[in-house]
Structure formats: C-alpha cells, structure tokens
C-alpha cells in the first residue's frame, strides 16, 4: 500500500496504483441499500482516515482501506444506485466482452463527477456481474476488463479520460 493511502485516507491515485488488490477487496464488500427517503436527505459520507500510530500492523491498514471501499460502495448506492442498475441491466449479459464493458462504463461515468466514485463505479459494474453470474465469473475476465478499463481511461492521479469518438 502506498504511504498516501496510509496517511491521508484512500485517494483516487491509490486506487490506480493498487487496482487489482483493491478490486478484489471491493468484490468482498457487502452491499448496503439506502431507503430513498434517507438518500435524499443524507449529507456527504465521511471517508475513514487510515493512519499509522505506533505499532499498527498491515492488517489495520487493510481494514481501513476496506472501510473506505465500503464507504465508496455505500455512496455509489445512495447517489447513483438507479443509474448503476439501469446501466448494468442494459449490458449485463455481455459485460464479459471488453467492448461492452467499456461502453457501459463510459455511459455510467458520464453521470458521475467525483473521481473516486467514478473508479468505484467501474468496480461496481464488475461486482454486479460477479454477483449475477457467479458460474461465468470464475475465469477472471470481468476483473480483467475492469482493470484494463481503469488503466486505459484514468490518469495516474485518478482523472477519468473518456473515449473520444
């Protein structure tokens, strides 16, 4: 894990630098659902600060990062749940094909302005596919599509670069 991730909480660049490891952790985060009334009135979600104090081990750092991934998942569900659902259902059976995954990600990310949530949305497409099609997700293709998309369409600091037509 990078030192920025340890000292400042999870940043978009940290996701880029540790994309495979963090995607695997994100796939293990349980999904929460927000009632729509709460979602409309809720303020911004606070991210967990991950800091080393004394003799904390790597497990503490990983727990803090996992808590941040859970926060990203919760915020995505709260603020963009219906857009993610619609995008997933429109493309779900073909997300294992990179072209379809890229198209779905482009459509979804065009509605999200926050870089860390854009990265989380790519993770969420992957998570929804592995949840909906467990028998077809054992080959790791969907995870490879997510990692490839992030590497091809995000700068090292986490800024999304949409594909130009």
PDB file of C-alpha atoms in Angstrom:
ATOM      1  CA  UNK A   1       0.000   0.000   0.000  1.00  0.00           C
ATOM      2  CA  UNK A   2       1.242   3.464  -0.755  1.00  0.00           C
ATOM      3  CA  UNK A   3       2.123   5.894   2.014  1.00  0.00           C
ATOM      4  CA  UNK A   4      -0.520   8.361   0.767  1.00  0.00           C
ATOM      5  CA  UNK A   5      -3.155   5.706   1.344  1.00  0.00           C
ATOM      6  CA  UNK A   6      -1.875   5.204   4.875  1.00  0.00           C
ATOM      7  CA  UNK A   7      -1.612   8.865   5.853  1.00  0.00           C
ATOM      8  CA  UNK A   8      -4.487  10.608   4.033  1.00  0.00           C
ATOM      9  CA  UNK A   9      -7.166   8.001   3.563  1.00  0.00           C
ATOM     10  CA  UNK A  10      -7.948   6.377   0.247  1.00  0.00           C
ATOM     11  CA  UNK A  11      -7.323   8.669  -2.742  1.00  0.00           C
ATOM     12  CA  UNK A  12      -8.090   8.088  -6.462  1.00  0.00           C
ATOM     13  CA  UNK A  13      -4.366   7.712  -7.231  1.00  0.00           C
ATOM     14  CA  UNK A  14      -4.156   4.960  -4.589  1.00  0.00           C
ATOM     15  CA  UNK A  15      -6.853   3.013  -6.397  1.00  0.00           C
ATOM     16  CA  UNK A  16      -4.963   3.391  -9.683  1.00  0.00           C
ATOM     17  CA  UNK A  17      -1.696   2.254  -8.074  1.00  0.00           C
ATOM     18  CA  UNK A  18      -3.279  -0.781  -6.356  1.00  0.00           C
ATOM     19  CA  UNK A  19      -6.152  -1.516  -8.730  1.00  0.00           C
ATOM     20  CA  UNK A  20      -6.008  -5.337  -8.761  1.00  0.00           C
ATOM     21  CA  UNK A  21      -5.724  -5.685  -4.982  1.00  0.00           C
ATOM     22  CA  UNK A  22      -8.409  -3.081  -4.253  1.00  0.00           C
ATOM     23  CA  UNK A  23     -10.790  -4.537  -6.840  1.00  0.00           C
ATOM     24  CA  UNK A  24     -10.544  -7.914  -5.097  1.00  0.00           C
ATOM     25  CA  UNK A  25     -11.279  -6.258  -1.741  1.00  0.00           C
ATOM     26  CA  UNK A  26     -14.190  -4.305  -3.243  1.00  0.00           C
ATOM     27  CA  UNK A  27     -15.733  -7.512  -4.594  1.00  0.00           C
ATOM     28  CA  UNK A  28     -15.878  -8.783  -0.990  1.00  0.00           C
ATOM     29  CA  UNK A  29     -17.615  -5.683   0.440  1.00  0.00           C
ATOM     30  CA  UNK A  30     -21.246  -6.444   1.383  1.00  0.00           C
ATOM     31  CA  UNK A  31     -23.844  -4.286  -0.334  1.00  0.00           C
ATOM     32  CA  UNK A  32     -25.983  -1.923   1.733  1.00  0.00           C
ATOM     33  CA  UNK A  33     -29.117  -0.361   0.374  1.00  0.00           C
ATOM     34  CA  UNK A  34     -30.358   3.057   1.355  1.00  0.00           C
ATOM     35  CA  UNK A  35     -34.068   3.796   1.522  1.00  0.00           C
ATOM     36  CA  UNK A  36     -34.740   6.577  -0.995  1.00  0.00           C
ATOM     37  CA  UNK A  37     -36.035   8.988   1.700  1.00  0.00           C
ATOM     38  CA  UNK A  38     -32.778   8.711   3.626  1.00  0.00           C
ATOM     39  CA  UNK A  39     -30.746   9.026   0.428  1.00  0.00           C
ATOM     40  CA  UNK A  40     -32.404  12.314  -0.426  1.00  0.00           C
ATOM     41  CA  UNK A  41     -31.731  13.847   2.980  1.00  0.00           C
ATOM     42  CA  UNK A  42     -28.298  12.389   3.724  1.00  0.00           C
ATOM     43  CA  UNK A  43     -25.236  14.609   3.583  1.00  0.00           C
ATOM     44  CA  UNK A  44     -21.834  13.633   2.256  1.00  0.00           C
ATOM     45  CA  UNK A  45     -20.412  10.372   3.517  1.00  0.00           C
ATOM     46  CA  UNK A  46     -17.205  10.729   5.514  1.00  0.00           C
ATOM     47  CA  UNK A  47     -14.206   8.668   4.460  1.00  0.00           C
ATOM     48  CA  UNK A  48     -12.258   6.696   7.053  1.00  0.00           C
ATOM     49  CA  UNK A  49      -8.797   8.103   7.798  1.00  0.00           C
ATOM     50  CA  UNK A  50      -6.146   5.408   7.708  1.00  0.00           C
ATOM     51  CA  UNK A  51      -3.143   6.402   9.810  1.00  0.00           C
ATOM     52  CA  UNK A  52      -0.286   4.540  11.388  1.00  0.00           C
ATOM     53  CA  UNK A  53       0.092   5.166  15.104  1.00  0.00           C
ATOM     54  CA  UNK A  54       2.699   3.212  16.993  1.00  0.00           C
ATOM     55  CA  UNK A  55       2.956  -0.445  16.117  1.00  0.00           C
ATOM     56  CA  UNK A  56      -0.113  -0.988  13.939  1.00  0.00           C
ATOM     57  CA  UNK A  57       0.264  -3.872  11.555  1.00  0.00           C
ATOM     58  CA  UNK A  58      -0.614  -4.175   7.890  1.00  0.00           C
ATOM     59  CA  UNK A  59      -3.943  -5.747   8.864  1.00  0.00           C
ATOM     60  CA  UNK A  60      -5.036  -2.430  10.403  1.00  0.00           C
ATOM     61  CA  UNK A  61      -4.141  -0.609   7.194  1.00  0.00           C
ATOM     62  CA  UNK A  62      -6.052  -3.143   5.098  1.00  0.00           C
ATOM     63  CA  UNK A  63      -9.055  -2.843   7.424  1.00  0.00           C
ATOM     64  CA  UNK A  64      -9.008   0.942   6.990  1.00  0.00           C
ATOM     65  CA  UNK A  65      -8.755   0.663   3.215  1.00  0.00           C
ATOM     66  CA  UNK A  66     -11.577  -1.883   3.178  1.00  0.00           C
ATOM     67  CA  UNK A  67     -13.696   0.532   5.224  1.00  0.00           C
ATOM     68  CA  UNK A  68     -13.037   3.210   2.592  1.00  0.00           C
ATOM     69  CA  UNK A  69     -14.093   0.803  -0.164  1.00  0.00           C
ATOM     70  CA  UNK A  70     -17.283   0.081   1.786  1.00  0.00           C
ATOM     71  CA  UNK A  71     -17.882   3.843   2.033  1.00  0.00           C
ATOM     72  CA  UNK A  72     -17.437   4.199  -1.732  1.00  0.00           C
ATOM     73  CA  UNK A  73     -19.912   1.357  -2.307  1.00  0.00           C
ATOM     74  CA  UNK A  74     -22.420   2.944   0.073  1.00  0.00           C
ATOM     75  CA  UNK A  75     -22.106   6.376  -1.515  1.00  0.00           C
ATOM     76  CA  UNK A  76     -22.470   4.922  -5.018  1.00  0.00           C
ATOM     77  CA  UNK A  77     -25.601   3.052  -3.970  1.00  0.00           C
ATOM     78  CA  UNK A  78     -27.047   6.109  -2.285  1.00  0.00           C
ATOM     79  CA  UNK A  79     -26.329   8.649  -5.019  1.00  0.00           C
ATOM     80  CA  UNK A  80     -26.151   6.608  -8.230  1.00  0.00           C
ATOM     81  CA  UNK A  81     -27.887   3.305  -7.453  1.00  0.00           C
ATOM     82  CA  UNK A  82     -30.574   3.640 -10.116  1.00  0.00           C
ATOM     83  CA  UNK A  83     -28.070   4.703 -12.811  1.00  0.00           C
ATOM     84  CA  UNK A  84     -25.836   1.749 -11.957  1.00  0.00           C
ATOM     85  CA  UNK A  85     -28.828  -0.618 -12.009  1.00  0.00           C
ATOM     86  CA  UNK A  86     -30.007   0.695 -15.385  1.00  0.00           C
ATOM     87  CA  UNK A  87     -26.540   0.503 -16.938  1.00  0.00           C
ATOM     88  CA  UNK A  88     -25.929  -2.970 -15.559  1.00  0.00           C
ATOM     89  CA  UNK A  89     -29.280  -4.332 -16.761  1.00  0.00           C
ATOM     90  CA  UNK A  90     -28.810  -2.780 -20.186  1.00  0.00           C
ATOM     91  CA  UNK A  91     -25.438  -4.511 -20.710  1.00  0.00           C
ATOM     92  CA  UNK A  92     -25.261  -7.279 -18.078  1.00  0.00           C
ATOM     93  CA  UNK A  93     -25.080 -10.417 -20.198  1.00  0.00           C
ATOM     94  CA  UNK A  94     -22.223  -9.064 -22.337  1.00  0.00           C
ATOM     95  CA  UNK A  95     -20.060  -7.245 -19.764  1.00  0.00           C
ATOM     96  CA  UNK A  96     -17.528 -10.062 -20.040  1.00  0.00           C
ATOM     97  CA  UNK A  97     -16.733  -8.676 -23.518  1.00  0.00           C
ATOM     98  CA  UNK A  98     -14.377  -5.712 -23.185  1.00  0.00           C
ATOM     99  CA  UNK A  99     -16.142  -3.564 -25.803  1.00  0.00           C
ATOM    100  CA  UNK A 100     -19.441  -3.874 -23.956  1.00  0.00           C
ATOM    101  CA  UNK A 101     -17.780  -3.260 -20.586  1.00  0.00           C
ATOM    102  CA  UNK A 102     -16.114  -0.119 -21.976  1.00  0.00           C
ATOM    103  CA  UNK A 103     -19.408   1.162 -23.418  1.00  0.00           C
ATOM    104  CA  UNK A 104     -21.267   0.517 -20.139  1.00  0.00           C
ATOM    105  CA  UNK A 105     -18.531   2.244 -18.126  1.00  0.00           C
ATOM    106  CA  UNK A 106     -18.500   5.266 -20.469  1.00  0.00           C
ATOM    107  CA  UNK A 107     -22.288   5.635 -20.188  1.00  0.00           C
ATOM    108  CA  UNK A 108     -22.239   5.338 -16.411  1.00  0.00           C
ATOM    109  CA  UNK A 109     -19.211   7.537 -15.718  1.00  0.00           C
ATOM    110  CA  UNK A 110     -20.572  10.384 -17.817  1.00  0.00           C
ATOM    111  CA  UNK A 111     -23.133  10.889 -14.998  1.00  0.00           C
ATOM    112  CA  UNK A 112     -20.616  10.822 -12.115  1.00  0.00           C
ATOM    113  CA  UNK A 113     -18.297  13.767 -11.455  1.00  0.00           C
ATOM    114  CA  UNK A 114     -16.265  12.619  -8.414  1.00  0.00           C
ATOM    115  CA  UNK A 115     -13.087  10.721  -9.443  1.00  0.00           C
ATOM    116  CA  UNK A 116     -13.111   8.252  -6.540  1.00  0.00           C
ATOM    117  CA  UNK A 117     -16.763   7.436  -7.268  1.00  0.00           C
ATOM    118  CA  UNK A 118     -16.003   7.040 -10.980  1.00  0.00           C
ATOM    119  CA  UNK A 119     -13.380   4.447 -10.087  1.00  0.00           C
ATOM    120  CA  UNK A 120     -15.808   2.828  -7.660  1.00  0.00           C
ATOM    121  CA  UNK A 121     -18.466   2.671 -10.391  1.00  0.00           C
ATOM    122  CA  UNK A 122     -16.098   0.623 -12.575  1.00  0.00           C
ATOM    123  CA  UNK A 123     -15.563  -1.692  -9.602  1.00  0.00           C
ATOM    124  CA  UNK A 124     -19.335  -1.834  -9.051  1.00  0.00           C
ATOM    125  CA  UNK A 125     -20.034  -2.976 -12.629  1.00  0.00           C
ATOM    126  CA  UNK A 126     -17.565  -5.793 -12.028  1.00  0.00           C
ATOM    127  CA  UNK A 127     -19.131  -6.641  -8.661  1.00  0.00           C
ATOM    128  CA  UNK A 128     -22.657  -6.760 -10.034  1.00  0.00           C
ATOM    129  CA  UNK A 129     -21.577  -9.072 -12.842  1.00  0.00           C
ATOM    130  CA  UNK A 130     -19.776 -11.479 -10.498  1.00  0.00           C
ATOM    131  CA  UNK A 131     -22.827 -11.483  -8.200  1.00  0.00           C
ATOM    132  CA  UNK A 132     -25.331 -12.010 -11.016  1.00  0.00           C
ATOM    133  CA  UNK A 133     -23.284 -14.590 -12.940  1.00  0.00           C
ATOM    134  CA  UNK A 134     -21.119 -16.484 -10.435  1.00  0.00           C
ATOM    135  CA  UNK A 135     -20.824 -19.505 -12.724  1.00  0.00           C
ATOM    136  CA  UNK A 136     -19.386 -17.334 -15.513  1.00  0.00           C
ATOM    137  CA  UNK A 137     -17.140 -15.124 -13.410  1.00  0.00           C
ATOM    138  CA  UNK A 138     -14.620 -17.705 -12.217  1.00  0.00           C
ATOM    139  CA  UNK A 139     -12.319 -17.075 -15.181  1.00  0.00           C
ATOM    140  CA  UNK A 140     -11.480 -13.535 -14.046  1.00  0.00           C
ATOM    141  CA  UNK A 141     -12.399 -11.950 -17.398  1.00  0.00           C
ATOM    142  CA  UNK A 142     -14.700  -9.346 -15.845  1.00  0.00           C
ATOM    143  CA  UNK A 143     -11.987  -8.333 -13.361  1.00  0.00           C
ATOM    144  CA  UNK A 144      -9.510  -8.063 -16.247  1.00  0.00           C
ATOM    145  CA  UNK A 145     -11.982  -5.846 -18.122  1.00  0.00           C
ATOM    146  CA  UNK A 146     -12.314  -3.523 -15.113  1.00  0.00           C
ATOM    147  CA  UNK A 147      -8.547  -3.297 -14.588  1.00  0.00           C
ATOM    148  CA  UNK A 148      -7.950  -2.726 -18.313  1.00  0.00           C
ATOM    149  CA  UNK A 149     -10.601  -0.018 -18.449  1.00  0.00           C
ATOM    150  CA  UNK A 150      -9.121   1.780 -15.444  1.00  0.00           C
ATOM    151  CA  UNK A 151      -5.591   1.593 -16.850  1.00  0.00           C
ATOM    152  CA  UNK A 152      -6.720   2.768 -20.305  1.00  0.00           C
ATOM    153  CA  UNK A 153      -9.120   5.517 -19.221  1.00  0.00           C
ATOM    154  CA  UNK A 154      -7.788   7.054 -15.992  1.00  0.00           C
ATOM    155  CA  UNK A 155      -4.693   9.183 -15.479  1.00  0.00           C
ATOM    156  CA  UNK A 156      -2.248   8.230 -12.691  1.00  0.00           C
ATOM    157  CA  UNK A 157      -3.907  10.796 -10.387  1.00  0.00           C
ATOM    158  CA  UNK A 158      -7.346   9.236 -10.937  1.00  0.00           C
ATOM    159  CA  UNK A 159      -8.826  11.613 -13.528  1.00  0.00           C
ATOM    160  CA  UNK A 160     -11.185   9.900 -15.970  1.00  0.00           C
ATOM    161  CA  UNK A 161     -10.336  10.231 -19.674  1.00  0.00           C
ATOM    162  CA  UNK A 162     -13.489   9.399 -21.637  1.00  0.00           C
ATOM    163  CA  UNK A 163     -13.021   7.783 -25.006  1.00  0.00           C
ATOM    164  CA  UNK A 164     -13.216  10.223 -27.881  1.00  0.00           C
ATOM    165  CA  UNK A 165     -15.348   9.202 -30.861  1.00  0.00           C
TER     166      UNK A 165
END
